[in-house]
Coordinates of C-alpha atoms in Angstrom, one line a residue:
M104 CA 93.9 105.8 190.4
R105 CA 96.2 109.3 190.1
I106 CA 96.9 111.5 187.0
W107 CA 100.5 112.7 186.5
V108 CA 100.6 116.2 184.7
S109 CA 103.7 117.3 183.3
G110 CA 104.4 120.2 181.3
S111 CA 104.7 124.0 181.7
L112 CA 104.1 126.3 184.8
A113 CA 104.1 129.8 183.5
Y114 CA 102.8 133.2 183.5
D115 CA 100.8 134.2 180.4
I116 CA 100.8 137.5 179.0
I117 CA 98.1 137.9 176.4
L118 CA 98.0 140.4 173.8
D119 CA 94.5 141.1 171.9
Y120 CA 94.5 142.2 168.5
Q121 CA 91.3 143.4 166.9
G122 CA 92.5 143.0 163.2
K123 CA 93.7 140.1 161.4
F124 CA 97.2 139.0 161.0
A125 CA 96.7 137.7 157.5
D126 CA 95.8 140.9 156.5
H127 CA 99.6 141.8 157.0
I128 CA 101.4 138.9 155.9
R129 CA 102.5 139.1 152.0
P130 CA 103.3 135.8 150.8
E131 CA 106.0 137.1 148.7
K132 CA 107.8 138.7 151.8
L133 CA 107.8 136.0 153.7
H134 CA 111.4 135.7 154.0
V135 CA 111.8 139.2 155.5
I136 CA 108.8 139.6 157.9
S137 CA 109.2 142.6 160.0
L138 CA 105.3 143.2 161.5
S139 CA 104.0 145.4 164.4
F140 CA 100.8 145.0 165.7
L141 CA 98.6 147.6 167.8
V142 CA 97.2 145.5 170.6
R143 CA 93.7 146.7 172.4
S144 CA 94.5 145.0 175.8
V145 CA 97.3 143.1 177.5
N146 CA 96.6 141.2 180.6
K147 CA 99.0 139.0 182.7
T148 CA 97.4 135.3 184.0
I149 CA 98.7 132.3 185.2
G150 CA 99.3 129.4 182.5
G151 CA 101.5 126.9 181.2
T152 CA 100.2 123.5 179.7
A153 CA 100.5 121.7 182.8
G154 CA 99.2 124.5 184.9
N155 CA 96.1 124.8 182.9
I156 CA 95.2 121.1 182.5
A157 CA 95.6 121.0 186.2
Y158 CA 93.6 123.7 186.9
S159 CA 90.6 122.2 185.0
L160 CA 91.1 119.1 186.5
A161 CA 90.5 120.3 190.0
M162 CA 87.5 122.0 188.6
L163 CA 86.1 118.8 187.7
G164 CA 86.8 116.8 190.9
M165 CA 90.1 115.2 190.0
K166 CA 93.3 115.4 192.2
P167 CA 96.1 115.9 189.5
C168 CA 99.8 116.1 190.7
L169 CA 102.0 118.4 189.1
L170 CA 105.5 117.5 187.4
A171 CA 107.1 120.6 186.7
A172 CA 109.5 123.6 188.1
V173 CA 109.0 127.2 188.6
G174 CA 111.3 130.1 189.8
E175 CA 111.0 131.9 193.2
D176 CA 108.3 134.2 191.5
G177 CA 106.2 131.2 190.8
K178 CA 105.5 130.3 194.8
E179 CA 102.2 132.4 194.6
M180 CA 101.2 130.0 191.9
L181 CA 101.9 126.6 193.8
G182 CA 100.3 128.4 196.7
R183 CA 96.9 128.8 194.5
Y184 CA 97.2 125.0 193.1
G185 CA 97.5 124.0 196.4
K186 CA 94.1 125.6 197.8
L187 CA 92.6 124.0 194.8
G188 CA 93.7 120.8 195.7
I189 CA 96.3 119.9 193.2
S190 CA 99.6 118.1 194.5
V191 CA 102.7 120.5 194.1
K192 CA 105.0 117.9 196.2
N193 CA 106.8 117.1 192.8
I194 CA 107.6 120.6 191.9
R195 CA 111.4 121.8 191.3
I196 CA 112.0 125.3 192.6
S197 CA 114.3 126.9 190.5
R198 CA 116.9 130.1 190.7
L199 CA 115.7 130.7 187.4
P200 CA 112.6 132.7 186.8
T201 CA 109.4 130.9 185.9
A202 CA 108.5 130.4 182.5
A203 CA 106.5 132.9 180.5
A204 CA 104.3 133.1 177.2
Y205 CA 103.5 136.0 175.4
I206 CA 100.5 135.3 173.4
M207 CA 98.8 137.5 170.6
T208 CA 95.7 136.4 169.2
D209 CA 93.8 138.4 166.4
S210 CA 89.8 138.3 165.5
M211 CA 89.9 135.0 163.8
D212 CA 91.5 133.2 166.8
N213 CA 94.8 132.9 165.1
Q214 CA 97.6 133.1 167.5
I215 CA 101.5 134.1 167.5
T216 CA 103.4 133.2 170.5
G217 CA 106.9 133.9 172.1
F218 CA 108.0 131.9 175.0
H219 CA 110.6 132.2 177.2
P220 CA 111.2 128.5 179.2
G221 CA 113.2 130.0 182.1
A222 CA 112.8 127.2 185.0
M223 CA 111.4 125.0 182.8
N224 CA 115.1 124.2 181.8
E225 CA 115.2 122.2 184.9
K226 CA 115.5 118.5 185.2
I227 CA 112.2 117.2 186.4
K228 CA 111.7 114.7 189.5
L229 CA 110.7 111.4 188.2
P230 CA 107.6 110.4 190.4
K231 CA 107.0 107.1 192.0
L232 CA 104.2 105.5 190.3
K233 CA 101.4 103.1 191.2
K234 CA 100.2 100.6 189.0
N235 CA 96.6 102.4 187.9
D236 CA 98.0 105.7 187.4
W237 CA 97.6 107.8 184.4
A238 CA 99.7 110.6 182.9
I239 CA 99.9 113.5 180.3
I240 CA 102.7 114.5 178.9
A241 CA 102.1 118.1 177.8
A242 CA 104.7 120.6 175.9
E243 CA 107.9 121.5 177.9
N244 CA 111.4 120.9 178.1
P245 CA 112.2 118.2 175.5
R246 CA 114.7 116.4 177.6
N247 CA 111.9 115.8 180.2
M248 CA 109.5 114.7 178.1
A249 CA 111.4 112.1 176.5
A250 CA 112.6 111.2 180.2
L251 CA 109.2 110.9 181.5
A252 CA 108.3 108.9 178.4
R253 CA 111.0 106.3 179.2
H254 CA 109.8 106.4 182.7
Y255 CA 106.1 105.7 182.3
Q256 CA 107.1 103.0 179.7
K257 CA 109.3 101.1 182.2
N258 CA 106.8 101.2 184.8
Q259 CA 103.7 100.5 182.4
I260 CA 101.7 103.7 183.1
R261 CA 99.4 104.5 180.2
Y262 CA 100.0 108.2 179.2
I263 CA 98.4 110.8 176.9
F264 CA 101.2 112.4 174.6
D265 CA 100.3 116.1 174.2
P266 CA 103.6 117.6 172.5
G267 CA 102.0 120.9 171.1
Q268 CA 104.2 123.9 171.1
A269 CA 107.5 121.6 171.9
I270 CA 107.2 119.7 168.2
T271 CA 110.0 121.7 166.9
S272 CA 112.0 121.5 169.8
L273 CA 111.7 117.8 170.1
S274 CA 114.4 115.9 168.2
K275 CA 113.3 112.9 165.8
S276 CA 114.6 110.4 168.6
Q277 CA 112.7 112.2 171.4
M278 CA 109.6 112.1 169.3
R279 CA 109.6 108.7 168.7
Q280 CA 110.5 107.8 172.3
C281 CA 107.4 109.8 173.4
V282 CA 104.8 108.5 170.9
S283 CA 106.1 104.8 170.8
G284 CA 104.7 104.2 174.2
A285 CA 101.5 106.5 174.2
A286 CA 98.3 105.2 174.8
I287 CA 96.7 108.5 173.1
V288 CA 98.7 110.8 170.7
I289 CA 96.6 114.1 170.9
G290 CA 96.9 117.6 168.9
N291 CA 95.4 120.0 166.6
D292 CA 95.1 118.9 163.0
Y293 CA 98.5 120.7 161.8
E294 CA 100.5 119.4 164.9
I295 CA 99.4 115.7 164.3
D296 CA 100.6 115.9 160.7
N297 CA 103.8 117.5 162.3
I298 CA 104.2 114.8 164.9
F299 CA 103.9 111.8 162.5
G300 CA 105.6 113.4 159.5
K301 CA 108.7 113.9 161.7
I302 CA 109.1 110.4 162.8
K303 CA 107.9 109.2 159.0
S304 CA 105.3 107.2 160.5
P305 CA 102.0 107.0 158.6
L306 CA 98.4 107.3 160.1
P307 CA 97.3 105.8 162.4
S308 CA 100.1 104.4 164.4
P309 CA 99.9 100.8 165.3
P310 CA 100.2 100.1 169.0
P311 CA 103.9 99.4 170.1
P312 CA 104.6 95.7 171.1
D313 CA 105.9 96.5 174.7
F314 CA 102.4 98.6 175.4
A315 CA 100.1 95.8 173.8
K316 CA 101.7 93.3 176.4
A317 CA 101.0 95.8 179.4
T318 CA 97.5 96.0 178.4
T319 CA 96.6 92.5 177.8
G320 CA 96.9 91.9 181.4
T321 CA 100.2 90.3 181.3
R322 CA 101.6 92.1 183.7
G323 CA 99.0 94.2 184.5
E324 CA 96.6 92.0 186.3
G325 CA 93.7 93.3 188.1
N326 CA 93.8 96.9 186.5
K327 CA 89.9 97.8 186.0
N328 CA 91.0 100.0 182.9
E329 CA 93.5 97.7 181.0
F330 CA 92.3 98.9 177.9
L331 CA 91.2 102.4 176.6
P332 CA 87.4 101.4 175.7
L333 CA 85.8 102.7 172.4
E334 CA 82.2 103.2 171.6
G335 CA 80.4 99.7 171.4
G336 CA 83.0 98.1 173.5
G337 CA 85.8 97.9 171.2
K338 CA 89.3 97.9 173.0
V339 CA 92.3 99.8 171.7
G340 CA 96.1 100.2 173.0
V341 CA 96.6 103.5 171.0
V342 CA 94.7 106.1 169.5
I343 CA 95.2 109.6 167.8
I344 CA 92.9 112.7 168.9
R345 CA 92.9 115.1 166.5
T346 CA 91.3 118.5 167.5
L347 CA 89.4 120.7 164.7
G348 CA 88.5 123.9 166.4
P349 CA 84.9 125.2 165.2
K350 CA 84.7 121.8 163.5
G351 CA 85.2 119.6 166.4
S352 CA 87.5 116.7 166.8
E353 CA 87.9 113.3 165.7
I354 CA 89.3 110.1 167.4
V355 CA 91.5 108.0 164.9
C356 CA 91.5 104.5 165.8
P357 CA 94.7 102.1 164.7
N358 CA 92.6 100.2 162.3
G359 CA 91.6 103.9 160.4
K360 CA 88.2 104.0 162.0
K361 CA 87.1 107.6 162.8
I362 CA 85.0 108.8 165.3
K363 CA 83.7 112.3 164.7
I364 CA 83.2 114.5 168.0
G365 CA 81.0 117.8 167.9
V366 CA 81.6 121.2 169.7
A367 CA 79.7 122.2 172.6
Q368 CA 77.8 125.2 172.0
V369 CA 79.3 128.5 173.6
K370 CA 77.2 131.1 175.1
K371 CA 80.1 134.2 174.0
S372 CA 83.0 133.6 172.5
V373 CA 85.8 135.5 174.8
D374 CA 89.2 134.0 174.4
P375 CA 90.2 130.8 172.8
T376 CA 93.6 130.5 174.4
G377 CA 92.8 127.9 177.1
A378 CA 90.2 125.8 175.1
G379 CA 92.9 123.0 174.1
D380 CA 94.2 122.8 177.5
A381 CA 90.5 122.5 179.2
Y382 CA 89.7 120.0 176.3
R383 CA 92.3 117.4 177.7
A384 CA 91.4 117.6 181.1
G385 CA 87.5 117.3 180.2
L386 CA 89.2 114.2 178.2
I387 CA 91.0 112.8 181.1
C388 CA 88.4 113.3 183.7
G389 CA 86.0 111.1 181.3
I390 CA 88.7 108.2 180.8
M391 CA 89.3 108.1 184.6
R392 CA 85.8 107.9 185.4
G393 CA 85.5 105.0 183.2
F394 CA 83.6 106.1 180.1
D395 CA 84.3 105.2 176.6
L396 CA 86.9 107.6 174.2
K397 CA 83.5 108.8 172.4
I398 CA 81.9 110.4 175.6
A399 CA 85.4 111.3 177.3
A400 CA 86.4 113.2 174.0
Q401 CA 82.8 114.6 174.4
L402 CA 83.4 115.8 177.7
G403 CA 86.6 117.5 176.4
A404 CA 84.7 119.3 174.2
T405 CA 82.4 120.5 176.7
S406 CA 85.3 121.6 179.1
A407 CA 86.8 123.7 176.2
A408 CA 83.4 125.6 176.1
F409 CA 83.8 126.7 179.7
A410 CA 87.0 128.0 179.0
V411 CA 86.4 129.8 175.7
E412 CA 83.8 132.0 177.5
H413 CA 86.3 133.8 180.0
Y414 CA 89.4 135.4 179.2
G415 CA 92.7 133.7 180.1
T416 CA 93.4 129.9 180.4
Q417 CA 92.3 129.5 184.4
N418 CA 89.6 132.0 184.8
H419 CA 86.5 129.9 184.2
H420 CA 84.5 128.0 187.2
F421 CA 82.5 125.1 186.6
N422 CA 82.5 121.5 188.2
Y423 CA 81.5 117.7 187.1
G424 CA 77.9 118.1 187.4
I425 CA 77.9 121.4 185.5
L426 CA 79.9 120.0 182.8
V427 CA 77.7 117.0 182.5
K428 CA 74.6 119.0 182.3
R429 CA 76.0 120.9 179.4
H430 CA 77.2 117.6 178.0
N431 CA 73.8 116.3 178.2
K432 CA 72.5 119.4 176.2
N433 CA 74.9 119.3 173.4
F434 CA 75.4 115.6 172.8
E435 CA 72.8 112.6 171.7
S436 CA 74.8 110.6 174.4
R437 CA 73.4 111.1 177.9
I438 CA 75.5 110.8 181.2

């Protein structure tokens, strides 16, 4: 069983602002915003949605396969990933520069981001898939996201749809394409409302017919993980995971049932930038190890705690054993 991780590979330029953005935004002047912030520090690190998720998966003993593109300036990045056991065989090398994100964070962990796609505009290489593979479609070029969704649906591969920063770039038809075959749709509170608002679909979204057929065993006989297991043995085809920052997260089942997921205690909050991607990695790790979604999401919350304790998105270090130990300290369910 492999996990295909698509999204951006980028350099993150992180700017740390000690004040609050809100103190300088005048509601009556939103149509003429012109602001400048004096930042305390600037750091350049390796990042990108796909890179961040794959990094944490590698820390947890997984062997993720990256699907993305970088420029000539990204070869050092790929060398680092290769040493971590991350497959870079499907990476396209472009003449364009590697994508770059300029992320400013204030004292309340609010963020303003400017993103230059660069090599991310390249057409992605569609992978050769096996029956039991999983995938996550994270934010990148909308055309690639929709193409991967079609590819996974055609091959009956379960995938997590995580559009994040690409929500505004995805067309209505592209968004519908990606959501229609997803096993899980994940995002923060604001993102989830925007995703389903864009396609004018109520929450929660019912499982798509084609995916339901694929998960009943009709065309997927012998798959040990044909369904996503919920707490208590219930089975679902599609779920929504809504992350709520310091309030934790929740799993929304197709029947409307909500499962609350708490947060893992953080030793010291340093930088929230990589928390979301680390959450995804912990979640995927739990799913691929056969845990129900509640425990998988708890592992996601625990993984996020490690990322928050370090500056940047790929500077935390842990392994599966350490993850489980902290999980067991923070949640009633034991692994």
